[in-house]
């Protein structure tokens, strides 16, 4: 697996032509030991199953998978320790989404995956101009990451069945903001395929003069 702080040597040194999506899996490597964790677990498990299927489609399309994860407040920690910590007591959610060798892993210190991380540098090197945001929580880290992505002109798909919040109401509220204020596609994977979304987003791009 690629660590964004120690990139794989096959990662291009220069920015590439931007014309492909990346899947961001946000905070699903998680110990679920925070307040209200029990409230979000059922929805997170359902989202994990959807993310796993979507991840397969992304991998078959030859596009990058990027884990974007909190450090649990452990400032001396790194990727393997975070994964081991999340898996310590057996964790079906994290266990279904363990990073592969070809995945990237970025540790974030705050809500947004773009804040104080290498993500803004990594995405252009991978030729990414579209982001599929998945994970938890819809109304916090997914929302903040979406806002930063929107300000950087990334096309967004945030499938409602691939994200989870503590309550259905909070999740719906956040999805409406992302759809209405950030032009994000939020329909579930049962209604939109990866190929359909990529094709539609290409059609929606302004013609080059």
Short mmCIF file of C-alpha atoms in Angstrom, two decimals:
data_model
loop_
_atom_site.label_atom_id
_atom_site.label_comp_id
_atom_site.label_asym_id
_atom_site.label_seq_id
_atom_site.Cartn_x
_atom_site.Cartn_y
_atom_site.Cartn_z
CA UNK A 1 0.00 0.00 0.00
CA UNK A 2 1.24 3.49 -0.76
CA UNK A 3 1.77 5.96 2.05
CA UNK A 4 1.29 9.50 0.76
CA UNK A 5 4.27 10.53 2.87
CA UNK A 6 6.40 7.76 1.32
CA UNK A 7 4.95 7.41 -2.19
CA UNK A 8 5.35 4.34 -4.30
CA UNK A 9 8.14 4.86 -6.89
CA UNK A 10 5.63 4.22 -9.68
CA UNK A 11 3.61 7.30 -8.71
CA UNK A 12 4.38 9.92 -11.39
CA UNK A 13 6.72 12.70 -10.32
CA UNK A 14 4.86 15.22 -12.47
CA UNK A 15 1.21 16.10 -12.69
CA UNK A 16 -0.71 13.99 -15.21
CA UNK A 17 -3.55 14.86 -17.56
CA UNK A 18 -6.64 15.08 -15.38
CA UNK A 19 -9.27 12.70 -16.69
CA UNK A 20 -10.09 9.98 -14.19
CA UNK A 21 -11.78 9.44 -10.85
CA UNK A 22 -10.41 8.36 -7.50
CA UNK A 23 -12.25 6.69 -4.66
CA UNK A 24 -11.74 8.28 -1.25
CA UNK A 25 -12.58 6.09 1.75
CA UNK A 26 -12.89 8.41 4.71
CA UNK A 27 -12.37 7.30 8.33
CA UNK A 28 -13.47 3.69 7.83
CA UNK A 29 -10.27 2.45 9.48
CA UNK A 30 -11.79 3.18 12.85
CA UNK A 31 -11.90 1.80 16.38
CA UNK A 32 -15.48 3.03 16.84
CA UNK A 33 -14.74 3.95 20.44
CA UNK A 34 -16.03 7.53 20.22
CA UNK A 35 -19.29 8.82 21.75
CA UNK A 36 -22.32 7.80 19.68
CA UNK A 37 -20.29 5.08 17.95
CA UNK A 38 -23.03 2.55 18.60
CA UNK A 39 -25.49 4.82 16.82
CA UNK A 40 -23.46 4.99 13.64
CA UNK A 41 -22.24 1.37 13.49
CA UNK A 42 -25.26 -0.18 11.70
CA UNK A 43 -25.22 2.48 8.97
CA UNK A 44 -21.42 2.30 8.73
CA UNK A 45 -21.54 -1.46 8.23
CA UNK A 46 -24.11 -1.09 5.45
CA UNK A 47 -21.98 1.64 3.87
CA UNK A 48 -18.87 -0.57 4.13
CA UNK A 49 -20.54 -3.26 2.03
CA UNK A 50 -21.42 -0.72 -0.64
CA UNK A 51 -17.93 0.78 -0.54
CA UNK A 52 -16.37 -2.67 -0.99
CA UNK A 53 -18.41 -3.26 -4.15
CA UNK A 54 -17.66 0.22 -5.47
CA UNK A 55 -13.99 -0.27 -4.71
CA UNK A 56 -14.00 -3.34 -6.93
CA UNK A 57 -15.41 -1.31 -9.84
CA UNK A 58 -12.84 1.42 -9.30
CA UNK A 59 -9.99 -1.08 -9.22
CA UNK A 60 -11.22 -2.80 -12.39
CA UNK A 61 -11.26 0.58 -14.10
CA UNK A 62 -7.60 1.06 -13.13
CA UNK A 63 -8.32 4.08 -10.94
CA UNK A 64 -6.78 4.89 -7.55
CA UNK A 65 -8.21 4.05 -4.15
CA UNK A 66 -7.18 6.48 -1.42
CA UNK A 67 -7.83 5.95 2.28
CA UNK A 68 -8.13 9.25 4.14
CA UNK A 69 -8.13 8.68 7.85
CA UNK A 70 -8.02 10.40 11.23
CA UNK A 71 -5.05 9.72 13.46
CA UNK A 72 -7.29 9.05 16.51
CA UNK A 73 -5.34 11.80 18.25
CA UNK A 74 -2.21 9.62 18.18
CA UNK A 75 0.26 12.08 16.70
CA UNK A 76 3.14 9.59 16.74
CA UNK A 77 1.11 6.95 14.95
CA UNK A 78 1.36 5.82 11.32
CA UNK A 79 -0.57 3.66 8.87
CA UNK A 80 0.12 0.16 10.16
CA UNK A 81 -0.41 1.12 13.79
CA UNK A 82 -3.74 2.77 12.95
CA UNK A 83 -4.93 -0.34 11.11
CA UNK A 84 -3.74 -2.66 13.90
CA UNK A 85 -5.44 -0.47 16.50
CA UNK A 86 -8.72 -0.50 14.59
CA UNK A 87 -8.60 -4.30 14.20
CA UNK A 88 -7.59 -5.06 17.78
CA UNK A 89 -10.97 -6.29 19.02
CA UNK A 90 -12.23 -7.67 15.73
CA UNK A 91 -13.95 -5.10 13.59
CA UNK A 92 -16.21 -6.19 10.75
CA UNK A 93 -16.43 -2.69 9.30
CA UNK A 94 -12.70 -2.06 9.05
CA UNK A 95 -12.02 -5.70 8.26
CA UNK A 96 -14.11 -5.51 5.10
CA UNK A 97 -12.11 -2.54 3.84
CA UNK A 98 -8.50 -3.33 4.71
CA UNK A 99 -6.14 -1.37 2.43
CA UNK A 100 -4.45 -3.28 -0.38
CA UNK A 101 -0.84 -2.92 -1.46
CA UNK A 102 -1.87 -0.68 -4.36
CA UNK A 103 -3.96 1.70 -2.25
CA UNK A 104 -2.82 5.08 -0.96
CA UNK A 105 -3.18 6.03 2.69
CA UNK A 106 -3.31 9.61 3.94
CA UNK A 107 -3.53 10.54 7.61
CA UNK A 108 -5.46 13.73 8.31
CA UNK A 109 -5.30 15.80 11.49
CA UNK A 110 -8.73 17.41 11.12
CA UNK A 111 -12.11 16.96 9.44
CA UNK A 112 -11.20 17.63 5.80
CA UNK A 113 -9.04 15.24 3.83
CA UNK A 114 -7.42 18.28 2.21
CA UNK A 115 -6.43 20.10 5.39
CA UNK A 116 -2.70 19.80 6.21
CA UNK A 117 -2.32 16.61 4.12
CA UNK A 118 -0.63 15.60 0.87
CA UNK A 119 -3.94 14.98 -0.89
CA UNK A 120 -3.89 18.26 -2.88
CA UNK A 121 -0.47 17.29 -4.24
CA UNK A 122 -1.21 13.61 -4.82
CA UNK A 123 -4.40 13.97 -6.86
CA UNK A 124 -2.86 15.92 -9.77
CA UNK A 125 0.02 13.44 -9.94
CA UNK A 126 -2.52 10.66 -10.38
CA UNK A 127 -4.42 12.57 -13.08
CA UNK A 128 -7.58 12.78 -10.96
CA UNK A 129 -10.32 15.32 -11.65
CA UNK A 130 -13.29 13.44 -10.18
CA UNK A 131 -13.76 12.21 -6.63
CA UNK A 132 -16.06 9.59 -5.18
CA UNK A 133 -16.40 10.35 -1.48
CA UNK A 134 -17.41 7.53 0.85
CA UNK A 135 -17.21 6.81 4.56
CA UNK A 136 -18.10 8.53 7.82
CA UNK A 137 -19.50 10.76 8.98
CA UNK A 138 -21.65 12.23 6.22
CA UNK A 139 -22.26 15.48 8.10
CA UNK A 140 -18.72 16.00 9.38
CA UNK A 141 -15.61 14.64 7.64
CA UNK A 142 -17.33 13.74 4.36
CA UNK A 143 -19.00 17.17 4.25
CA UNK A 144 -15.80 19.10 5.03
CA UNK A 145 -13.82 17.09 2.47
CA UNK A 146 -16.52 17.68 -0.13
CA UNK A 147 -16.43 21.44 0.48
CA UNK A 148 -12.67 21.57 -0.01
CA UNK A 149 -12.91 19.38 -3.11
CA UNK A 150 -15.63 21.60 -4.56
CA UNK A 151 -13.49 24.71 -4.06
CA UNK A 152 -10.78 22.93 -6.06
CA UNK A 153 -13.19 22.18 -8.95
CA UNK A 154 -13.39 18.40 -8.51
CA UNK A 155 -16.52 16.71 -9.80
CA UNK A 156 -18.13 14.85 -6.92
CA UNK A 157 -20.14 11.70 -6.46
CA UNK A 158 -21.15 11.02 -2.87
CA UNK A 159 -23.38 7.93 -3.07
CA UNK A 160 -25.96 8.08 -0.31
CA UNK A 161 -25.56 4.33 0.28
CA UNK A 162 -21.76 4.63 0.72
CA UNK A 163 -21.77 7.17 3.56
CA UNK A 164 -23.12 7.07 7.10
CA UNK A 165 -24.06 9.49 9.86
CA UNK A 166 -25.24 9.11 13.44
CA UNK A 167 -28.82 9.75 12.36
CA UNK A 168 -30.68 9.55 9.08
CA UNK A 169 -31.73 13.19 9.47
CA UNK A 170 -28.18 14.48 9.81
CA UNK A 171 -27.05 12.40 6.87
CA UNK A 172 -29.89 13.65 4.68
CA UNK A 173 -29.19 17.27 5.68
CA UNK A 174 -25.52 16.95 4.69
CA UNK A 175 -26.32 15.22 1.39
CA UNK A 176 -28.74 18.01 0.48
CA UNK A 177 -26.05 20.62 1.12
CA UNK A 178 -23.54 18.73 -1.02
CA UNK A 179 -26.04 18.27 -3.82
CA UNK A 180 -27.42 21.80 -3.81
CA UNK A 181 -24.33 23.84 -2.94
CA UNK A 182 -21.53 21.70 -4.39
CA UNK A 183 -23.26 20.20 -7.45
CA UNK A 184 -22.50 16.72 -6.11
CA UNK A 185 -24.19 13.61 -7.44
CA UNK A 186 -25.66 11.86 -4.42
CA UNK A 187 -27.77 9.10 -5.95
CA UNK A 188 -26.94 5.60 -4.64
CA UNK A 189 -24.84 3.03 -6.44
CA UNK A 190 -28.03 1.14 -7.26
CA UNK A 191 -29.06 4.03 -9.52
CA UNK A 192 -25.72 5.26 -10.87
CA UNK A 193 -22.77 3.16 -12.03
CA UNK A 194 -19.17 4.30 -12.04
CA UNK A 195 -19.08 4.30 -15.84
CA UNK A 196 -22.33 6.26 -16.11
CA UNK A 197 -21.19 8.90 -13.66
CA UNK A 198 -17.80 9.37 -15.35
CA UNK A 199 -19.43 9.66 -18.77
CA UNK A 200 -22.02 12.16 -17.55
CA UNK A 201 -19.41 14.28 -15.79
CA UNK A 202 -17.37 14.40 -18.99
CA UNK A 203 -20.41 15.54 -20.94
CA UNK A 204 -21.06 18.26 -18.37
CA UNK A 205 -17.56 19.71 -18.68
CA UNK A 206 -17.35 22.96 -20.68
CA UNK A 207 -15.95 22.61 -24.18
CA UNK A 208 -12.30 23.53 -24.57
CA UNK A 209 -11.69 26.51 -26.84
#
